[in-house]
Tab-separated table of C-alpha atoms in Angstrom:
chain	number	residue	atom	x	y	z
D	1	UNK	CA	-47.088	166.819	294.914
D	2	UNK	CA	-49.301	167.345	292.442
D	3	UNK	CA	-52.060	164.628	291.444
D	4	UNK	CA	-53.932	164.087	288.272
D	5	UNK	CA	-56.880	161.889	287.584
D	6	UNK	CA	-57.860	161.222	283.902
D	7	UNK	CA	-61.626	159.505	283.172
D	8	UNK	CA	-62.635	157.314	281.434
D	9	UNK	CA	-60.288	154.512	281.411
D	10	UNK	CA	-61.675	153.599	278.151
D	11	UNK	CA	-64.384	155.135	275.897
D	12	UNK	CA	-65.765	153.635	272.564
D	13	UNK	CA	-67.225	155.882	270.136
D	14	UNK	CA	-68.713	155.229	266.193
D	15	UNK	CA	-67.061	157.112	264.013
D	16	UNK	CA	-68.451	160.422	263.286
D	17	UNK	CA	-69.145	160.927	267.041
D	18	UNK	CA	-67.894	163.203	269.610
D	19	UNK	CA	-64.906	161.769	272.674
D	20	UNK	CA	-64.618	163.811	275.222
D	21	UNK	CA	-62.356	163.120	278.205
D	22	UNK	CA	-61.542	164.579	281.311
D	23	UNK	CA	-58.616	165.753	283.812
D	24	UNK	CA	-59.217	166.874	287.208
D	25	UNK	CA	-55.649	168.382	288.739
D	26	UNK	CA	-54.954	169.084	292.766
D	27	UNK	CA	-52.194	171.983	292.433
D	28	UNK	CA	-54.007	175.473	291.553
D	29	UNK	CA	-50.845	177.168	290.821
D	30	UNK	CA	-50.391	174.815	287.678
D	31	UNK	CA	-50.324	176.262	284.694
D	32	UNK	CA	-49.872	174.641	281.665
D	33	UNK	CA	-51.585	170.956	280.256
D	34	UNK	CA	-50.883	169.389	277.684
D	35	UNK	CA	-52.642	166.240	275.644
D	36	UNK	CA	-50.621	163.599	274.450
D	37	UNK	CA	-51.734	160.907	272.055
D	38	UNK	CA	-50.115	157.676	271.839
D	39	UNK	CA	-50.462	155.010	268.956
D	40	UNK	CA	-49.555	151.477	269.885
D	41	UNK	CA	-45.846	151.070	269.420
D	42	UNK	CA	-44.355	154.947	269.578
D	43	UNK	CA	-43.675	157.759	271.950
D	44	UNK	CA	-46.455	160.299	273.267
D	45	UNK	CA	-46.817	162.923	270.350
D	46	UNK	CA	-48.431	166.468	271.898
D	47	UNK	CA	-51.381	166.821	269.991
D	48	UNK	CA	-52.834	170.404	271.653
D	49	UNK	CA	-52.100	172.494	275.004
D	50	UNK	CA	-53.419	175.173	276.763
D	51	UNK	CA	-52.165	177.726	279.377
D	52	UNK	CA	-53.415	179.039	282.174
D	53	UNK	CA	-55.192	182.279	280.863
D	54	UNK	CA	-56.841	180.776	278.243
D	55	UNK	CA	-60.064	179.149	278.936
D	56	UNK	CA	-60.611	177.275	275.521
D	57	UNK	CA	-58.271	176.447	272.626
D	58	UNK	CA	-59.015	174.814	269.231
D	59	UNK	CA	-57.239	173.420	266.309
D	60	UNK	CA	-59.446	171.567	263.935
D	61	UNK	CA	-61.402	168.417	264.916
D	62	UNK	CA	-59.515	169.022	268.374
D	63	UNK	CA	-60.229	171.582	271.380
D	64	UNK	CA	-59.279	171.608	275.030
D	65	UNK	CA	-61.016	173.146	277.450
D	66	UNK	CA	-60.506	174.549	280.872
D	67	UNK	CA	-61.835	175.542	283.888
D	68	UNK	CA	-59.182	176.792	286.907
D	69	UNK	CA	-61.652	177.556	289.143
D	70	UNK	CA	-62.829	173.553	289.542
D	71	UNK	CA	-59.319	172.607	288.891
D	72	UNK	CA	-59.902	170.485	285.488
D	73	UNK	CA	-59.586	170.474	281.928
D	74	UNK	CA	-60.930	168.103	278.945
D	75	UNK	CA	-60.190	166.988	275.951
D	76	UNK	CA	-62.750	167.507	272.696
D	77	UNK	CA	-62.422	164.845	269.521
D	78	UNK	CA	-65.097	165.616	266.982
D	79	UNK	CA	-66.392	164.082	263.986
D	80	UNK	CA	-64.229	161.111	265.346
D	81	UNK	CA	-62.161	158.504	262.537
D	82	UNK	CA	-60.672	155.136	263.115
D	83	UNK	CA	-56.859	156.994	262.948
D	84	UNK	CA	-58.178	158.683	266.420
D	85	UNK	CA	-57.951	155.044	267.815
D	86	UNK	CA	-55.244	155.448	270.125
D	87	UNK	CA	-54.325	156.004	274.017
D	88	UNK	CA	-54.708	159.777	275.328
D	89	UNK	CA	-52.703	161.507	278.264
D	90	UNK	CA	-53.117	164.562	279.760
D	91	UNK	CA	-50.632	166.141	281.663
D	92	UNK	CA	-49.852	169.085	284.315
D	93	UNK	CA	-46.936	171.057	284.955
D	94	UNK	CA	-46.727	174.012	287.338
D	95	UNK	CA	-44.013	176.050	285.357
D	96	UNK	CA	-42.743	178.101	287.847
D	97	UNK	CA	-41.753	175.796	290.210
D	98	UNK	CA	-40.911	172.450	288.666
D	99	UNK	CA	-40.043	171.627	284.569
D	100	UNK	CA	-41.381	167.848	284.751
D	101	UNK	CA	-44.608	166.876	283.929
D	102	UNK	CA	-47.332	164.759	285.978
D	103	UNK	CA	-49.522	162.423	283.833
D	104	UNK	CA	-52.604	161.313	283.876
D	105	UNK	CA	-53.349	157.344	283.913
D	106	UNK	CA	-54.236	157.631	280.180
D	107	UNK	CA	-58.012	157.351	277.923
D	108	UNK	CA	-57.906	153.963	275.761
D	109	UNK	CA	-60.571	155.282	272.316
D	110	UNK	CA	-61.329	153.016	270.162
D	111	UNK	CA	-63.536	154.650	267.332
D	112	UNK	CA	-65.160	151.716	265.770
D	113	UNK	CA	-66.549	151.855	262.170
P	1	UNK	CA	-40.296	170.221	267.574
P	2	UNK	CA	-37.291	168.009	268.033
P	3	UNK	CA	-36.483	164.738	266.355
P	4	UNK	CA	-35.690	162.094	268.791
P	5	UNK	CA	-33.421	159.217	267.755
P	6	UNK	CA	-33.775	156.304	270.530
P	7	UNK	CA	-32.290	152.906	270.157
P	8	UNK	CA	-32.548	149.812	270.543
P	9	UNK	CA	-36.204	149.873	269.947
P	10	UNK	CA	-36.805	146.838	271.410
P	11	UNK	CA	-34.904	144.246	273.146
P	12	UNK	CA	-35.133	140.710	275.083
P	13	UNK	CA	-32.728	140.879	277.889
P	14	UNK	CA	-31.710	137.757	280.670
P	15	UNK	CA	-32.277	138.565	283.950
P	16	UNK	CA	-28.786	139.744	285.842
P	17	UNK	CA	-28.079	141.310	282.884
P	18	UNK	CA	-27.696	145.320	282.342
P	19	UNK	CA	-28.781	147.124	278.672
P	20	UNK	CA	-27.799	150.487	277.915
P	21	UNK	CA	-30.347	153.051	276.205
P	22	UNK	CA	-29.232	155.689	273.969
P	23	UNK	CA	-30.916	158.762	273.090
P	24	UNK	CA	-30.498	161.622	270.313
P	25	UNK	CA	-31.395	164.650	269.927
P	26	UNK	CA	-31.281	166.714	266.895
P	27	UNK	CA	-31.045	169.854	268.733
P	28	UNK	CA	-29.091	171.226	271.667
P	29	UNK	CA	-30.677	170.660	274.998
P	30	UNK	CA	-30.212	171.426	278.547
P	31	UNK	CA	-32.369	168.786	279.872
P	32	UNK	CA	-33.284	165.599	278.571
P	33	UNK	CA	-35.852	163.089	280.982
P	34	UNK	CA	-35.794	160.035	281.143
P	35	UNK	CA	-39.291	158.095	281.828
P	36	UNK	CA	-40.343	154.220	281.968
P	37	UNK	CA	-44.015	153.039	281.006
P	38	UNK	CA	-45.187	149.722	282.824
P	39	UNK	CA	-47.295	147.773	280.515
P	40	UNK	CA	-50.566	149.405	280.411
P	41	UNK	CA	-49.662	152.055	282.541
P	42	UNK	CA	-48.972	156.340	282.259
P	43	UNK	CA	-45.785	157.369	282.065
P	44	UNK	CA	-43.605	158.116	285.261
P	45	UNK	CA	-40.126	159.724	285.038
P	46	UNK	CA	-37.423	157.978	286.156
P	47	UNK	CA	-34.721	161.190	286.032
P	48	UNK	CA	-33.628	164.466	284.540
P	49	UNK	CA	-30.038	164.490	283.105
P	50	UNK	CA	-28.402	168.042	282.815
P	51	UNK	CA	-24.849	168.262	280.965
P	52	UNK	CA	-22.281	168.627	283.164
P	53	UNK	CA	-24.159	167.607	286.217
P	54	UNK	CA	-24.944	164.475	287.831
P	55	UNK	CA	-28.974	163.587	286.828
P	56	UNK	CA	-32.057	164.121	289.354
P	57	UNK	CA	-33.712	161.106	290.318
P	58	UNK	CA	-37.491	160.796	291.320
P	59	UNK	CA	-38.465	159.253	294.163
P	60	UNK	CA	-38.103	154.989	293.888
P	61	UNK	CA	-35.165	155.504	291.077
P	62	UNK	CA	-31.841	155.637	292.111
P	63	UNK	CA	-28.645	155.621	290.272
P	64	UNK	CA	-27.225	152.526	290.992
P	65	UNK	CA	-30.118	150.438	289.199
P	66	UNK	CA	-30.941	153.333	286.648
P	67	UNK	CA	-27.288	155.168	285.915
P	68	UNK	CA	-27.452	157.739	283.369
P	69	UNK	CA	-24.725	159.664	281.395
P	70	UNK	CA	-25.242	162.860	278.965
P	71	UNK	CA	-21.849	163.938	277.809
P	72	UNK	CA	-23.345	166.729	275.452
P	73	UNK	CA	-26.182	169.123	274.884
P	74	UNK	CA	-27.810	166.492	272.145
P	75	UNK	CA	-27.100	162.845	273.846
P	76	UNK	CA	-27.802	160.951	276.704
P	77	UNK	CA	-27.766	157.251	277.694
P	78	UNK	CA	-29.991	155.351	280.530
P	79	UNK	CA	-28.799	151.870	281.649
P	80	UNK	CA	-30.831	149.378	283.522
P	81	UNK	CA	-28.852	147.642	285.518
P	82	UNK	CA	-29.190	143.941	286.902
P	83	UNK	CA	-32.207	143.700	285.221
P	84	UNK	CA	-35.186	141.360	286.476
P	85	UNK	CA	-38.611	140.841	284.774
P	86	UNK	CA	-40.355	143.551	286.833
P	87	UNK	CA	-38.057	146.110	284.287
P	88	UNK	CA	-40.140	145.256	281.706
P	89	UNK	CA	-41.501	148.337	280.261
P	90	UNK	CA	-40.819	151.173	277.637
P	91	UNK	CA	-38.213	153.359	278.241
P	92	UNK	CA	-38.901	156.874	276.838
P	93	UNK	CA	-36.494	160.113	276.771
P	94	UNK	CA	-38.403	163.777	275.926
P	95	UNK	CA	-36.826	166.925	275.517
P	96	UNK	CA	-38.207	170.721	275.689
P	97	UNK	CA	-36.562	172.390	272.546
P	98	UNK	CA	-38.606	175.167	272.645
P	99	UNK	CA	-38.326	176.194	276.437
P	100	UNK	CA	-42.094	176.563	275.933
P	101	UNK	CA	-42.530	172.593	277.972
P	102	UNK	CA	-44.291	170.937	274.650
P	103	UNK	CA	-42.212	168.274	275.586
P	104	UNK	CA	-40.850	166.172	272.783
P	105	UNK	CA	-40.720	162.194	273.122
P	106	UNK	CA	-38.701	159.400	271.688
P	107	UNK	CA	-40.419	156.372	269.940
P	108	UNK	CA	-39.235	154.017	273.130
P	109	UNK	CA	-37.370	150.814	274.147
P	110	UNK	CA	-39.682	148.457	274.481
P	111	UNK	CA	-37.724	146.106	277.071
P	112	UNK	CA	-38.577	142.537	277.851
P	113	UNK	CA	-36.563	140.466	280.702
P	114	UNK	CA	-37.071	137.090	280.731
């Protein structure tokens, strides 16, 4: 089945400065990842996705990128604030084949002032 | 996107004991999943429940400890049954409304056996 690893564990920015984390997948034909953010006490909320034939997608202080060839894709938080403080999931689903997602073990930020 | 209603939110359960989990949906859906959160952990999915059908279970769940029901397109329930403290987790249900898989997730069940 498909496997996802998600690095770092943790990662502690100031605010005003650029997170970045990282997915590697092991299934080529997957084709659509999404990022979930979750704040302590609620459910996952998707916060930005990307299919397979796009290579980069942005939506504010937020982009994803993604490379199929190397089989991983990364999350982009700029200009970082304390609300960003929160735990981040990637995911993977191969959409032809299956309709569950695989997760990643989850990014602890904390953006400190 | 969807609007998930899940209850309880939390609860503190005796061991040997079963709680039920409810979960609805403001929208009709043909699959709802069901997926448990260790403390500290990802998220792993426990089952998908289909109306009309019996649910899916992923490998390590089975029905007996985890039985689910979903008598229509919007609601489904998840029981944990004969509970010990290694249930402790959330308990999360997500739904695809748009068919497009930006899956949609409850707030949780935060569950705590003692």
């Amino acid at each position: 089945g498909e496997n996802v690893e998600q690095h770092p564990s943790t990662l502690s920015v100031q605010e005003g400065d650029s997170a970045v984390i990282k997915c590697t997948y092991s299934d080529s034909a997957s084709n659509y990842f999404p990022w979930y953010k979750q704040e302590l006490g609620k459910g996952p909320q998707l916060i930005i996705d990307i299919r397979s034939n796009v290579g980069e997608k942005k939506d504010q202080r937020i982009a994803v990128t993604l490379n199929k060839t190397a089989k991983h894709f990364s999350l982009h938080i700029t200009e970082t604030q304390p609300e960003d403080s929160a735990v981040y999931f990637c995911a993977v689903i191969n959409t032809g084949t299956a309709s569950k997602l695989t997760f990643g073990t989850g990014t602890r930020l904390q953006v400190t002032l | 996107s969807a609007v998930i209603s899940q209850k309880p939110s939390r609860d503190i359960c005796q061991r040997g004991t079963s709680l039920t989990i409810q979960c609805q949906v403001d929208s009709q859906v043909t699959m709802m999943f069901w997926y448990r959160q260790q403390p500290g952990q990802s998220l792993t999915l426990i089952a998908t429940a289909n109306q009309g059908s019996e649910a899916t279970y992923e490998s390590g769940f089975v029905i007996d400890k985890f039985p689910i029901s979903r008598p229509n397109l919007t609601f489904s329930t998840l029981t944990v049954s004969n509970m010990s403290p290694e249930d402790s987790s959330i308990y999360l249900c997500s739904v695809d409304v748009t068919g497009l898989y930006g899956y949609t997730f409850g707030s949780g069940t935060r569950l705590t056996v003692v």
